[in-house]
């Protein structure tokens, strides 16, 4: 017995450790995205997110203060002095004045820039630049410094996205629009699918098997195929582009899976209960509302989560059926794409937007998660 | 509660919309550099109060604010309600909208090839002969701009369908003047000098070029610009025109020669930052950043006039970085050819307001408002070059107005399957080491398949 128990615990350890590893591997990109959302665009392009967590030696180019504004007379010469980092705590380990020799001088040394012009930079970033009237004018001298910088994170991306007056109004509008799209687009297919699933599972009528086969067949039709004909139909019958159109489209695209999932679940409910009810004189509608619906709640909830996530993340259907040329109706996903700019290079916005838009689906998921686990088994066990 | 919240948001949005229409960037009549007379005359001639006009284009983010600031003048002058929406997938979305019948009044095409397709299927409305005659006169190199907007309609007869407005110059090399000073390099005036400088930089132990072709689904397009620019510098403009219409085959030795010219720069490990192997995988938005590194990763970057948007934050164009014209061969006597791109305004749903907007684009003020805010170049010679936001833009504008040969980005003129398909992927293959002749033959085969 001991032997068996020992090997069992060893196995469960192995399972737990490998689960942990898989979870870590799975989360790895998300962590990277989270770290990136707290960095500036220049930081993201300069180094990877994993490097952001540790102090780093960097080479930077910093221009001294504009001599035309900052210079003060000193005898026959002029002097510009200040701090390269505007007072921030950083340590210079080497510096230079030419792009060809960026570590020519140690902190505290004085560089001769020719004809009496000199520059001294201390380890703290304090500098003194001395020269004649002619030398200290026009374009400011560049300094090339090697500094050790501490990890630096910023909330500016979130601030820009949520509170910048130019964006926040659009985001708020898009948020409510998305809810306006998502909630009906989740409820309508569930209502229709529940009725259909009951009929296909428990009512006897000719052609039932064929109808089920059709629904299963519709599962494999790609929705892209239907975009233009469906939009043309909507325009033809006067729905046009708008909420009604996008609800109908989401309902249509979601129904095959909903019916299939719910029918399988309902068909697996014990036959005895339904037959008993029939013997007691219950109508089909009473059986559906009193018995089937309460029993099917896990399957309904799990499909609701799926459908909610799809419609929340959807961009394609919204672009085709909702967003018209007046620009009044926009959704979160579209708003985020717009924030990326014409040529789409703003990675920091992308990372930040991902976490902002993830918030609501996450809340929905955790609220209904216990149904999801049960519902995933829908139809698989009796 | 929630309905009250929603209506609150709706009113807020309404007010915000009204506010942008009223907020004109430059008060009419205030700044003498602007042609306010043209604005007043346009306002007096058009009254569209209560009409709505929708404009759909490729601009988003800061560019969207700029185009909206120009449209605000149209709205203020006519009283029309102008709505602009942008999309990053304009090319796909406009086709869906036109096919289904839910088109905006005005669509702004970035690619003449696509606009020509739409015209052939009868989705565009001709702009009329007046607009065509106006452009021939008013734009520098007018006939070549008009040619960009003349397509065969559904009935097969040619008409002027697309109004070019807003141009980009592509034949530019960006560099840091101070890095050149530190190393003692001079700005090259001819292609021979540029090649000598490239070798010189390598001899000094540095890397001359930053080249990146990565652009998500459009990876490869920066290389098509290189090839087009080099074709204009090795062959006559006739060859270029024949090439974009496929009268001259893609695998013609003259075209293969231009591809190999690009290879001279991009397929040499010593010439490119990171080595030739990373050219195809480096993102074009990240590649110019090598100019600003310490020590610099590279000294030169060939890219269009829009690229300053991707320079590191705080970079001052004209101080930290400058450009020179991508030079022509002195020995070939082909003049100074300029490669460019631009956007074309088309009427996709006819209305009097849509025609009025096209008329508005023919006033100097419609150009000057955007010129003064940056990111905009125009070949319209009556627009005052003094209103350009800075000297760099003014210099770029002069390149455009002084061009002896102006040619539009060839890949945008080719059919989509080639210009936005096999040409891009072919250039990625070429950068990866495939022979130029093989690449050209494959692109030609894909073009034949489309016919």
GROMACS .gro file of N, CA and C in nm, chain A residues 246-306:
model
  183
  246UNK      N    1  -2.631   4.481  -3.675
  246UNK     CA    2  -2.520   4.408  -3.614
  246UNK      C    3  -2.573   4.303  -3.516
  247UNK      N    4  -2.687   4.331  -3.450
  247UNK     CA    5  -2.747   4.228  -3.363
  247UNK      C    6  -2.787   4.107  -3.445
  248UNK      N    7  -2.854   4.135  -3.558
  248UNK     CA    8  -2.900   4.025  -3.643
  248UNK      C    9  -2.780   3.944  -3.695
  249UNK      N   10  -2.675   4.016  -3.735
  249UNK     CA   11  -2.559   3.946  -3.790
  249UNK      C   12  -2.495   3.857  -3.682
  250UNK      N   13  -2.474   3.913  -3.563
  250UNK     CA   14  -2.414   3.834  -3.456
  250UNK      C   15  -2.503   3.716  -3.419
  251UNK      N   16  -2.634   3.739  -3.419
  251UNK     CA   17  -2.727   3.631  -3.387
  251UNK      C   18  -2.713   3.519  -3.489
  252UNK      N   19  -2.715   3.558  -3.616
  252UNK     CA   20  -2.704   3.459  -3.722
  252UNK      C   21  -2.575   3.381  -3.715
  253UNK      N   22  -2.465   3.452  -3.695
  253UNK     CA   23  -2.336   3.384  -3.693
  253UNK      C   24  -2.317   3.299  -3.568
  254UNK      N   25  -2.388   3.333  -3.459
  254UNK     CA   26  -2.370   3.261  -3.334
  254UNK      C   27  -2.465   3.143  -3.319
  255UNK      N   28  -2.578   3.147  -3.392
  255UNK     CA   29  -2.683   3.047  -3.370
  255UNK      C   30  -2.641   2.900  -3.392
  256UNK      N   31  -2.573   2.866  -3.501
  256UNK     CA   32  -2.544   2.723  -3.522
  256UNK      C   33  -2.475   2.659  -3.403
  257UNK      N   34  -2.371   2.724  -3.352
  257UNK     CA   35  -2.300   2.666  -3.238
  257UNK      C   36  -2.390   2.662  -3.116
  258UNK      N   37  -2.468   2.770  -3.094
  258UNK     CA   38  -2.555   2.775  -2.977
  258UNK      C   39  -2.655   2.661  -2.980
  259UNK      N   40  -2.720   2.641  -3.096
  259UNK     CA   41  -2.821   2.535  -3.106
  259UNK      C   42  -2.757   2.398  -3.084
  260UNK      N   43  -2.642   2.379  -3.148
  260UNK     CA   44  -2.573   2.250  -3.139
  260UNK      C   45  -2.535   2.219  -2.994
  261UNK      N   46  -2.476   2.317  -2.928
  261UNK     CA   47  -2.430   2.298  -2.790
  261UNK      C   48  -2.548   2.270  -2.697
  262UNK      N   49  -2.652   2.353  -2.708
  262UNK     CA   50  -2.766   2.339  -2.617
  262UNK      C   51  -2.846   2.211  -2.646
  263UNK      N   52  -2.860   2.176  -2.774
  263UNK     CA   53  -2.934   2.054  -2.806
  263UNK      C   54  -2.866   1.933  -2.746
  264UNK      N   55  -2.734   1.925  -2.761
  264UNK     CA   56  -2.662   1.810  -2.706
  264UNK      C   57  -2.678   1.803  -2.555
  265UNK      N   58  -2.675   1.920  -2.491
  265UNK     CA   59  -2.690   1.920  -2.346
  265UNK      C   60  -2.831   1.875  -2.306
  266UNK      N   61  -2.930   1.931  -2.371
  266UNK     CA   62  -3.069   1.899  -2.336
  266UNK      C   63  -3.101   1.753  -2.366
  267UNK      N   64  -3.043   1.701  -2.475
  267UNK     CA   65  -3.071   1.562  -2.510
  267UNK      C   66  -3.014   1.467  -2.406
  268UNK      N   67  -2.916   1.516  -2.330
  268UNK     CA   68  -2.854   1.428  -2.232
  268UNK      C   69  -2.927   1.429  -2.098
  269UNK      N   70  -3.031   1.514  -2.087
  269UNK     CA   71  -3.107   1.517  -1.961
  269UNK      C   72  -3.187   1.387  -1.949
  270UNK      N   73  -3.214   1.339  -1.824
  270UNK     CA   74  -3.282   1.210  -1.807
  270UNK      C   75  -3.421   1.211  -1.873
  271UNK      N   76  -3.444   1.110  -1.956
  271UNK     CA   77  -3.570   1.096  -2.027
  271UNK      C   78  -3.688   1.081  -1.931
  272UNK      N   79  -3.662   1.012  -1.816
  272UNK     CA   80  -3.770   0.982  -1.721
  272UNK      C   81  -3.842   1.108  -1.674
  273UNK      N   82  -3.764   1.212  -1.645
  273UNK     CA   83  -3.825   1.334  -1.591
  273UNK      C   84  -3.926   1.390  -1.690
  274UNK      N   85  -3.884   1.394  -1.815
  274UNK     CA   86  -3.969   1.454  -1.916
  274UNK      C   87  -4.092   1.368  -1.941
  275UNK      N   88  -4.071   1.237  -1.943
  275UNK     CA   89  -4.186   1.148  -1.964
  275UNK      C   90  -4.284   1.157  -1.848
  276UNK      N   91  -4.231   1.164  -1.726
  276UNK     CA   92  -4.317   1.181  -1.608
  276UNK      C   93  -4.402   1.305  -1.621
  277UNK      N   94  -4.337   1.413  -1.662
  277UNK     CA   95  -4.409   1.538  -1.675
  277UNK      C   96  -4.519   1.526  -1.780
  278UNK      N   97  -4.487   1.456  -1.889
  278UNK     CA   98  -4.586   1.439  -1.995
  278UNK      C   99  -4.705   1.359  -1.944
  279UNK      N  100  -4.675   1.255  -1.866
  279UNK     CA  101  -4.782   1.172  -1.809
  279UNK      C  102  -4.871   1.257  -1.719
  280UNK      N  103  -4.807   1.350  -1.647
  280UNK     CA  104  -4.884   1.436  -1.558
  280UNK      C  105  -4.961   1.544  -1.634
  281UNK      N  106  -4.948   1.547  -1.766
  281UNK     CA  107  -5.028   1.638  -1.846
  281UNK      C  108  -4.961   1.771  -1.877
  282UNK      N  109  -4.828   1.781  -1.861
  282UNK     CA  110  -4.761   1.908  -1.892
  282UNK      C  111  -4.750   1.926  -2.042
  283UNK      N  112  -4.767   2.050  -2.086
  283UNK     CA  113  -4.746   2.078  -2.229
  283UNK      C  114  -4.596   2.092  -2.255
  284UNK      N  115  -4.558   2.095  -2.385
  284UNK     CA  116  -4.417   2.112  -2.419
  284UNK      C  117  -4.361   2.242  -2.363
  285UNK      N  118  -4.446   2.348  -2.370
  285UNK     CA  119  -4.398   2.478  -2.322
  285UNK      C  120  -4.371   2.474  -2.172
  286UNK      N  121  -4.462   2.405  -2.099
  286UNK     CA  122  -4.441   2.395  -1.954
  286UNK      C  123  -4.316   2.314  -1.923
  287UNK      N  124  -4.296   2.203  -1.996
  287UNK     CA  125  -4.177   2.122  -1.972
  287UNK      C  126  -4.052   2.207  -1.997
  288UNK      N  127  -4.057   2.285  -2.105
  288UNK     CA  128  -3.941   2.368  -2.141
  288UNK      C  129  -3.910   2.470  -2.032
  289UNK      N  130  -4.014   2.544  -1.991
  289UNK     CA  131  -3.986   2.653  -1.895
  289UNK      C  132  -3.963   2.601  -1.753
  290UNK      N  133  -4.037   2.495  -1.713
  290UNK     CA  134  -4.029   2.451  -1.573
  290UNK      C  135  -3.915   2.354  -1.548
  291UNK      N  136  -3.882   2.272  -1.648
  291UNK     CA  137  -3.786   2.164  -1.624
  291UNK      C  138  -3.656   2.186  -1.700
  292UNK      N  139  -3.667   2.201  -1.831
  292UNK     CA  140  -3.546   2.203  -1.914
  292UNK      C  141  -3.461   2.326  -1.886
  293UNK      N  142  -3.524   2.443  -1.887
  293UNK     CA  143  -3.446   2.567  -1.871
  293UNK      C  144  -3.366   2.568  -1.742
  294UNK      N  145  -3.428   2.543  -1.625
  294UNK     CA  146  -3.347   2.543  -1.503
  294UNK      C  147  -3.235   2.440  -1.506
  295UNK      N  148  -3.262   2.324  -1.564
  295UNK     CA  149  -3.159   2.220  -1.568
  295UNK      C  150  -3.046   2.255  -1.664
  296UNK      N  151  -3.078   2.335  -1.766
  296UNK     CA  152  -2.977   2.367  -1.868
  296UNK      C  153  -2.895   2.490  -1.833
  297UNK      N  154  -2.916   2.544  -1.715
  297UNK     CA  155  -2.851   2.671  -1.685
  297UNK      C  156  -2.699   2.671  -1.708
  298UNK      N  157  -2.625   2.566  -1.667
  298UNK     CA  158  -2.480   2.570  -1.693
  298UNK      C  159  -2.447   2.582  -1.841
  299UNK      N  160  -2.520   2.512  -1.926
  299UNK     CA  161  -2.491   2.520  -2.070
  299UNK      C  162  -2.523   2.658  -2.124
  300UNK      N  163  -2.637   2.715  -2.078
  300UNK     CA  164  -2.674   2.850  -2.122
  300UNK      C  165  -2.567   2.949  -2.081
  301UNK      N  166  -2.520   2.937  -1.955
  301UNK     CA  167  -2.422   3.033  -1.906
  301UNK      C  168  -2.291   3.021  -1.981
  302UNK      N  169  -2.250   2.898  -2.009
  302UNK     CA  170  -2.121   2.885  -2.076
  302UNK      C  171  -2.129   2.938  -2.219
  303UNK      N  172  -2.242   2.915  -2.285
  303UNK     CA  173  -2.253   2.973  -2.419
  303UNK      C  174  -2.258   3.126  -2.411
  304UNK      N  175  -2.324   3.177  -2.307
  304UNK     CA  176  -2.331   3.323  -2.291
  304UNK      C  177  -2.191   3.382  -2.280
  305UNK      N  178  -2.103   3.314  -2.205
  305UNK     CA  179  -1.966   3.365  -2.191
  305UNK      C  180  -1.896   3.367  -2.326
  306UNK      N  181  -1.907   3.254  -2.398
  306UNK     CA  182  -1.843   3.248  -2.530
  306UNK      C  183  -1.892   3.361  -2.619
   0.00000   0.00000   0.00000
